[in-house]
Amino acid sequence: MEDKFVQCGSVPEQLNLRMCLRPGYGTRGSAVTLWTNYFEVKSQASHVAMYLYTMTVDPSDKYSIPKGKKRKQLINLMLRDPMFWALKPVVIATDFNENLLTKTPLAFSGETARISVNFRGEGALHAPEKPITYTVSIKKKHTLNLSDFQDYLDPTKMTSEYNKSPVLEALNIIHGYHSKQSQTLTTVGAKRVFPLDQQGGQPIPPGLVALRGFYSSVIGATSRILVNVNITHCAFHKQRPLGELIWELCPEHNQDDIDYPRLQQFLKRLRVTTNHLTEKDKAFGKVRTIFGLAMSDDGTGRERPPKISGRKLGAGPAAVSFFENVCAPSSSTSESSRLQISTNSMKENVPPSSATNEGKYINVQNFFRKSYPYSVKACNLDRTMPVVNVGTKEIPIYLPAEVCDVQPGQLAKLKDDQTKSMIEYAKVEPAFCARKIVQDGLTKLGFSPPSEALAELGLTVGDDLITVPGRLLKAPEIQYKENFVQYPITKLGGWNFAGNRLYDSKKLPIWYCLRIAERREDNNMPPATMNIGGVLKNFRQILSASGVKCERGPVMEDLVLRNVHDTTTQLILDVEPSLRKILEQHAKTEYSENGTPQNNKADPPLVLVILPNKVTKLYHAIKILGDTKLGIHTVCVIGSAVKPNPKSSSQNKLKETKFYAESADQYFANVALKINLKLKGINHLLKDNQGLDIINKGSTMVIGLDVTHPSPGSHEDAPSIFALVASINRQLAQWPVELGVQRKSREEVISNKSRLIEMFQSLLQRWRSENGELPENVIIYRDGVSEGQYQQVLDAELSTFKEACHEMYRSGPSFTFIIVAKRHHTRFYPTEARHADSTHNAKCGTVVDRGITQARDWDFFLQSHSVIGKGVARPAHYIILHDEVFEDRQDRADLLQNLTFNMCYLFGRATKAISVCPPAYLADLACTRARSYLHDQFVAPPAPPKKKDEKAQSKPETEAERKYRLAEKAKVLRSQQKRIEIHSRLKDSMFYI
């Protein structure tokens, strides 16, 4: 079926910038058959109609729009509400957020149906006395027919105008409905599912567990519908009594030794289930969210604020008191009414109707002992255990830790050492992964047997992984300096650099070494545990052996810091004098041989910085100073590091020596590769530039473009940063970079058009300086774009690149625009042992462009690398949106696949093929480096103090206010752009490598 769609037609109409069609399929390479983690979805009915509705919660001054778990609970309540059933729905599925899918139209007139829902908490048996009433609006979004989608996937029918997104959205809602409504599963995002029982999980101390779950997503392929299923891993808070968690976090069990701020930070936003209530007392539900520990300034705006004796943060149940309203005497006062009164006493100054105006302060311990005598845990509270606040700062509600259990299914944020444990747990053999998907995944996801939602539409999911045809491309040969051995590529896509010299190695007549240590308590520098002179001598020998001429040892500079974990701002102040001293010395020093100067004062000095261990803030400080402020090449190495001992308890550590290791030749060689690239050298090439085709002619520039976004919890002004790297000649060895700041944060499509034009024009000028003329062709590899944004990116960015050429060309260059997708879940497994490498993955160079692709779209999957150790290799997905460079070539599918694969061997910092082509990889590295320059923007800012009686009021923005806000935003952007500007001495180099 796929071959029927093969075309050799021209590029689509350029004025409309429409995405180009597949010109054909690749044929080069030896044929292989692979399993892939997709299952076929079949429909037993010829005509399947669906009605997709959108659900929104009407805004109100009385409440905020519910999100997350609360939103899901609200939709659950709505689906059971009589007002909703009056619409006569035949519900197929919902995502419990915005979308509702039905088999028949809902019975309402007009555009919108509105359902009023009285909210009650998760686990509550009935609504509270004064519930919040939300209004949910339902509007029709699409009428869908599965047969239309199937016609679109048929390459012989060529349905031109069809929007596949709504039907794929509906199919994903159907396939995900089982797990979203399950009581034994939890969902992360829209498509990941994890078991709640935590069996088989990997403990990650303290308090966390790594779980293995499943990802699923429905796609359209040529003539069939497929569902992609993969194993996935996440860290969760471990289900356990809250008291156990607290003592694991604070093993000292001594109130004076507990780090209460750290404990509060860990517990904040943690959801807990109360265990002291009887069934009839669950008016408010069992699930609560921890705001923090009890603090001395809780409820300070209340008429009768809580009283906390002793410590200001983390007081125990005997030290925390609140004002309890006294109930009017009544023999019929129930447990539920007593809870209502006590809760209102903590929340409100005004007593409830069942209470008098009299009352008294009572501590948490006595209150729970009096109110819940039937609860063993409530009556036996640990006086040293901190009380938690499950209300707010203004209206606190206190619970003893003993009556709380950590709710399962809550995502956890990992620290560096925990991340390493998580990564190790996630490394599984390919065969294990495939078996797990088939044996457990289909059942957990509700695919086998079919869930009610699937059965309702007559959909079934296949029981076995599908097979696809692939090809194994031939690896190129690597060339180092002339007269040295050109190593063949191994089965794992790597080669041995030992005994070779770099292709074009640079001289290093004078260089510097800055050794940083941390001052100890005795204010003395740590005693030398090694002969630093001997270590540097060995390193210099490795440099010389690789071809970097380095006749003298480095000029040494020692720096002792009071605290290597200080703020980055302070570390900049501490380190800058030492680097300035080196810079001044470099400007004065001149070594000559036979009267010829060997040290060019205009060249930036190179400083080897030996860090005491892996210290992120110190690294940021060094790169800010070297790259942006002083113009110094800095190469950071770790003298020694500490890592967990996997064969012992979590408290025991092993010292991991790196630069100071007794046998560090491999480490030294890797550092030598970085140094030569920073000095504008060439580490290796492909023999005779084989496989580079049109690039080998010297008239084609290759570009990499990526955007990095602020992570959750970053400062509100944290920008998105984009990086543009470009080749400077046909050798593809040096890749200068330009950096820019997005106008809008977390925006993938580049909106800072003027800056992108400046960046591209600057790179074009560097090409002209190197080659004497501008490039005739430009191939762009664009990283980090989701499928729904392909057309947006193409329309906005390609037109910007073309506009940038108007001032520099009479007739602009030809462009090819390629998306590089890394964050997907497609995996391949060899069907025969002879097609597998030693890690049991498909071999390096495996390419797939059939079976799981659509005939109309030009894309391919390329597994260009091999995994290190164990794990499942993830191929890169290349999607060609626009092509002018190869349009006259009949074999352009093969050309582009081979060109991309061969480029993966030209990453100068490695002696093996990498997972994505170098321009995309390097753009990602440059974005990461730029984040260092704005380090303070990418961390959570301190919470601003709230003003007394401050109320959030939404007022219409005046024109003056709008102009002021935009002016301030522009000022911030200019400041951020200035902070990521690279020093002129480094601008033409790969300083970021």
Tab-separated table of C-alpha atoms in Angstrom, residues 637-847:
chain	number	residue	atom	x	y	z
A	637	VAL	CA	37.094	19.073	35.539
A	638	ILE	CA	36.207	17.377	38.816
A	639	GLY	CA	39.135	16.508	41.034
A	640	SER	CA	37.200	13.873	42.930
A	641	ALA	CA	33.540	13.166	43.576
A	642	VAL	CA	31.415	11.200	45.982
A	643	LYS	CA	28.788	8.729	44.835
A	644	PRO	CA	26.440	6.285	46.569
A	645	ASN	CA	27.742	2.804	47.282
A	646	PRO	CA	25.216	0.465	45.618
A	647	LYS	CA	26.444	-2.497	47.681
A	648	SER	CA	25.923	-0.804	51.003
A	649	SER	CA	23.393	1.308	52.859
A	650	SER	CA	22.320	4.673	51.504
A	651	GLN	CA	24.348	6.454	54.154
A	652	ASN	CA	27.680	4.972	53.048
A	653	LYS	CA	29.553	6.715	50.258
A	654	LEU	CA	32.399	5.807	47.943
A	655	LYS	CA	34.960	8.335	46.761
A	656	GLU	CA	35.028	8.509	42.985
A	657	THR	CA	38.276	9.957	41.729
A	658	LYS	CA	38.171	11.652	38.346
A	659	PHE	CA	40.944	14.041	37.319
A	660	TYR	CA	43.001	12.873	40.301
A	661	ALA	CA	42.565	9.173	39.515
A	662	GLU	CA	45.682	7.004	39.349
A	663	SER	CA	44.758	5.889	35.846
A	664	ALA	CA	42.876	8.766	34.237
A	665	ASP	CA	44.169	8.541	30.655
A	666	GLN	CA	40.667	8.105	29.190
A	667	TYR	CA	39.372	11.045	31.227
A	668	PHE	CA	42.373	13.145	30.114
A	669	ALA	CA	41.769	12.198	26.464
A	670	ASN	CA	38.134	13.320	26.663
A	671	VAL	CA	39.239	16.661	28.124
A	672	ALA	CA	41.800	16.987	25.303
A	673	LEU	CA	38.997	16.645	22.735
A	674	LYS	CA	37.132	19.556	24.361
A	675	ILE	CA	40.251	21.721	24.505
A	676	ASN	CA	41.059	21.289	20.824
A	677	LEU	CA	37.502	22.182	19.819
A	678	LYS	CA	37.589	25.313	21.965
A	679	LEU	CA	40.860	26.266	20.238
A	680	LYS	CA	39.053	25.994	16.857
A	681	GLY	CA	40.704	22.714	15.957
A	682	ILE	CA	39.310	19.698	14.101
A	683	ASN	CA	39.286	16.434	16.030
A	684	HIS	CA	38.320	14.019	13.269
A	685	LEU	CA	36.636	13.853	9.875
A	686	LEU	CA	34.939	11.259	7.759
A	687	LYS	CA	37.394	9.654	5.356
A	688	ASP	CA	37.255	11.717	2.164
A	689	ASN	CA	34.083	13.304	3.600
A	690	GLN	CA	32.252	10.186	2.458
A	691	GLY	CA	28.480	10.162	2.764
A	692	LEU	CA	28.163	13.948	3.078
A	693	ASP	CA	27.051	14.305	-0.541
A	694	ILE	CA	25.987	17.893	-1.281
A	695	ILE	CA	27.789	19.253	1.808
A	696	ASN	CA	31.101	17.998	0.429
A	697	LYS	CA	30.813	20.518	-2.413
A	698	GLY	CA	31.426	23.326	0.076
A	699	SER	CA	28.343	25.406	-0.661
A	700	THR	CA	25.885	24.076	1.938
A	701	MET	CA	25.544	25.432	5.474
A	702	VAL	CA	23.994	23.197	8.125
A	703	ILE	CA	22.115	24.805	11.009
A	704	GLY	CA	20.848	23.554	14.361
A	705	LEU	CA	18.073	25.415	16.192
A	706	ASP	CA	16.674	24.671	19.651
A	707	VAL	CA	14.606	26.398	22.342
A	708	THR	CA	14.851	25.725	26.089
A	709	HIS	CA	12.070	26.677	28.487
A	710	PRO	CA	11.896	27.473	32.211
A	711	SER	CA	11.166	24.443	34.345
A	712	PRO	CA	8.188	24.449	36.744
A	713	GLY	CA	8.897	26.606	39.776
A	714	SER	CA	11.158	29.048	37.914
A	715	HIS	CA	10.937	32.811	38.391
A	716	GLU	CA	7.945	34.356	36.624
A	717	ASP	CA	10.318	36.435	34.458
A	718	ALA	CA	12.404	33.402	33.449
A	719	PRO	CA	12.643	33.479	29.641
A	720	SER	CA	12.727	30.825	26.980
A	721	ILE	CA	16.138	30.871	25.295
A	722	PHE	CA	16.892	29.816	21.722
A	723	ALA	CA	20.261	28.844	20.253
A	724	LEU	CA	21.357	28.812	16.608
A	725	VAL	CA	24.511	26.875	15.691
A	726	ALA	CA	25.925	26.689	12.169
A	727	SER	CA	28.724	24.994	10.285
A	728	ILE	CA	31.424	27.259	8.855
A	729	ASN	CA	32.638	24.985	6.034
A	730	ARG	CA	32.213	21.538	4.507
A	731	GLN	CA	34.200	19.800	7.239
A	732	LEU	CA	31.382	20.159	9.816
A	733	ALA	CA	33.890	20.397	12.653
A	734	GLN	CA	33.394	23.909	14.048
A	735	TRP	CA	29.950	25.208	15.012
A	736	PRO	CA	29.786	28.804	16.321
A	737	VAL	CA	26.579	29.765	18.110
A	738	GLU	CA	24.291	32.756	18.557
A	739	LEU	CA	21.868	33.043	21.479
A	740	GLY	CA	18.538	34.835	21.812
A	741	VAL	CA	15.733	35.388	24.311
A	742	GLN	CA	12.105	34.706	23.446
A	743	ARG	CA	9.590	37.550	23.777
A	744	LYS	CA	7.179	35.168	25.510
A	745	SER	CA	8.213	32.549	28.032
A	746	ARG	CA	7.441	28.874	27.337
A	747	GLU	CA	6.695	29.644	23.710
A	748	GLU	CA	8.127	27.055	21.317
A	749	VAL	CA	7.721	28.983	18.057
A	750	ILE	CA	10.387	31.697	17.949
A	751	SER	CA	8.637	35.037	18.317
A	752	ASN	CA	11.720	37.271	18.576
A	753	LYS	CA	11.922	37.698	14.823
A	754	SER	CA	14.406	40.582	14.791
A	755	ARG	CA	16.858	38.697	17.010
A	756	LEU	CA	16.631	35.532	14.896
A	757	ILE	CA	17.399	37.602	11.787
A	758	GLU	CA	20.449	39.146	13.507
A	759	MET	CA	21.689	35.731	14.600
A	760	PHE	CA	21.338	34.133	11.165
A	761	GLN	CA	22.957	37.061	9.373
A	762	SER	CA	25.905	36.940	11.792
A	763	LEU	CA	26.416	33.238	11.037
A	764	LEU	CA	26.158	33.883	7.288
A	765	GLN	CA	28.900	36.505	7.582
A	766	ARG	CA	31.155	34.009	9.365
A	767	TRP	CA	30.586	31.524	6.566
A	768	ARG	CA	31.527	34.191	4.010
A	769	SER	CA	34.674	35.050	5.994
A	770	GLU	CA	35.696	31.394	5.948
A	771	ASN	CA	34.711	30.529	2.348
A	772	GLY	CA	34.764	33.830	0.457
A	773	GLU	CA	31.102	33.610	-0.533
A	774	LEU	CA	27.688	32.931	0.976
A	775	PRO	CA	26.234	29.398	1.015
A	776	GLU	CA	23.968	28.308	-1.815
A	777	ASN	CA	22.017	25.904	0.392
A	778	VAL	CA	20.921	25.918	4.023
A	779	ILE	CA	19.763	22.747	5.802
A	780	ILE	CA	18.025	23.447	9.132
A	781	TYR	CA	17.637	20.812	11.843
A	782	ARG	CA	15.034	22.138	14.282
A	783	ASP	CA	14.842	20.500	17.708
A	784	GLY	CA	12.043	20.401	20.264
A	785	VAL	CA	8.796	20.869	18.311
A	786	SER	CA	5.602	18.902	18.952
A	787	GLU	CA	3.509	17.602	16.057
A	788	GLY	CA	0.739	20.130	16.602
A	789	GLN	CA	3.192	22.996	16.026
A	790	TYR	CA	4.833	21.834	12.786
A	791	GLN	CA	2.924	24.200	10.524
A	792	GLN	CA	3.281	27.120	12.964
A	793	VAL	CA	7.040	26.671	13.169
A	794	LEU	CA	7.358	26.331	9.423
A	795	ASP	CA	5.268	29.414	8.707
A	796	ALA	CA	6.979	31.622	11.290
A	797	GLU	CA	10.602	30.526	11.250
A	798	LEU	CA	11.323	29.571	7.636
A	799	SER	CA	9.927	32.896	6.445
A	800	THR	CA	12.183	34.659	8.971
A	801	PHE	CA	15.266	32.855	7.659
A	802	LYS	CA	14.326	33.856	4.123
A	803	GLU	CA	13.724	37.462	5.153
A	804	ALA	CA	17.197	37.555	6.732
A	805	CYS	CA	18.686	36.728	3.306
A	806	HIS	CA	17.080	39.664	1.492
A	807	GLU	CA	19.812	42.093	2.558
A	808	MET	CA	22.689	39.710	1.782
A	809	TYR	CA	21.622	37.861	-1.410
A	810	ARG	CA	20.432	38.873	-4.816
A	811	SER	CA	18.688	35.524	-5.011
A	812	GLY	CA	18.409	33.709	-1.712
A	813	PRO	CA	19.691	30.213	-0.933
A	814	SER	CA	17.659	27.015	-1.105
A	815	PHE	CA	16.301	25.830	2.231
A	816	THR	CA	15.449	22.444	3.704
A	817	PHE	CA	13.678	22.447	7.080
A	818	ILE	CA	13.784	19.281	9.222
A	819	ILE	CA	12.264	18.636	12.646
A	820	VAL	CA	14.267	16.459	15.034
A	821	ALA	CA	12.006	14.721	17.565
A	822	LYS	CA	13.676	13.030	20.549
A	823	ARG	CA	10.888	12.880	23.135
A	824	HIS	CA	8.798	10.090	21.669
A	825	HIS	CA	8.134	6.477	22.662
A	826	THR	CA	8.900	4.516	19.498
A	827	ARG	CA	11.301	1.616	20.073
A	828	PHE	CA	12.625	-1.155	17.840
A	829	TYR	CA	13.567	-4.725	18.796
A	830	PRO	CA	15.536	-7.134	16.570
A	831	THR	CA	13.646	-10.234	15.433
A	832	GLU	CA	16.907	-12.135	14.836
A	833	ALA	CA	20.047	-12.333	16.954
A	834	ARG	CA	22.254	-11.544	13.941
A	835	HIS	CA	20.585	-8.143	13.642
A	836	ALA	CA	21.200	-7.251	17.304
A	837	ASP	CA	24.262	-5.705	18.897
A	838	SER	CA	25.866	-6.821	22.164
A	839	THR	CA	23.277	-4.835	24.175
A	840	HIS	CA	20.474	-6.774	22.386
A	841	ASN	CA	19.263	-3.602	20.672
A	842	ALA	CA	18.894	-3.012	16.962
A	843	LYS	CA	22.261	-2.192	15.443
A	844	CYS	CA	23.610	1.309	15.074
A	845	GLY	CA	22.510	2.645	11.686
A	846	THR	CA	19.023	1.117	11.665
A	847	VAL	CA	16.563	3.249	9.708
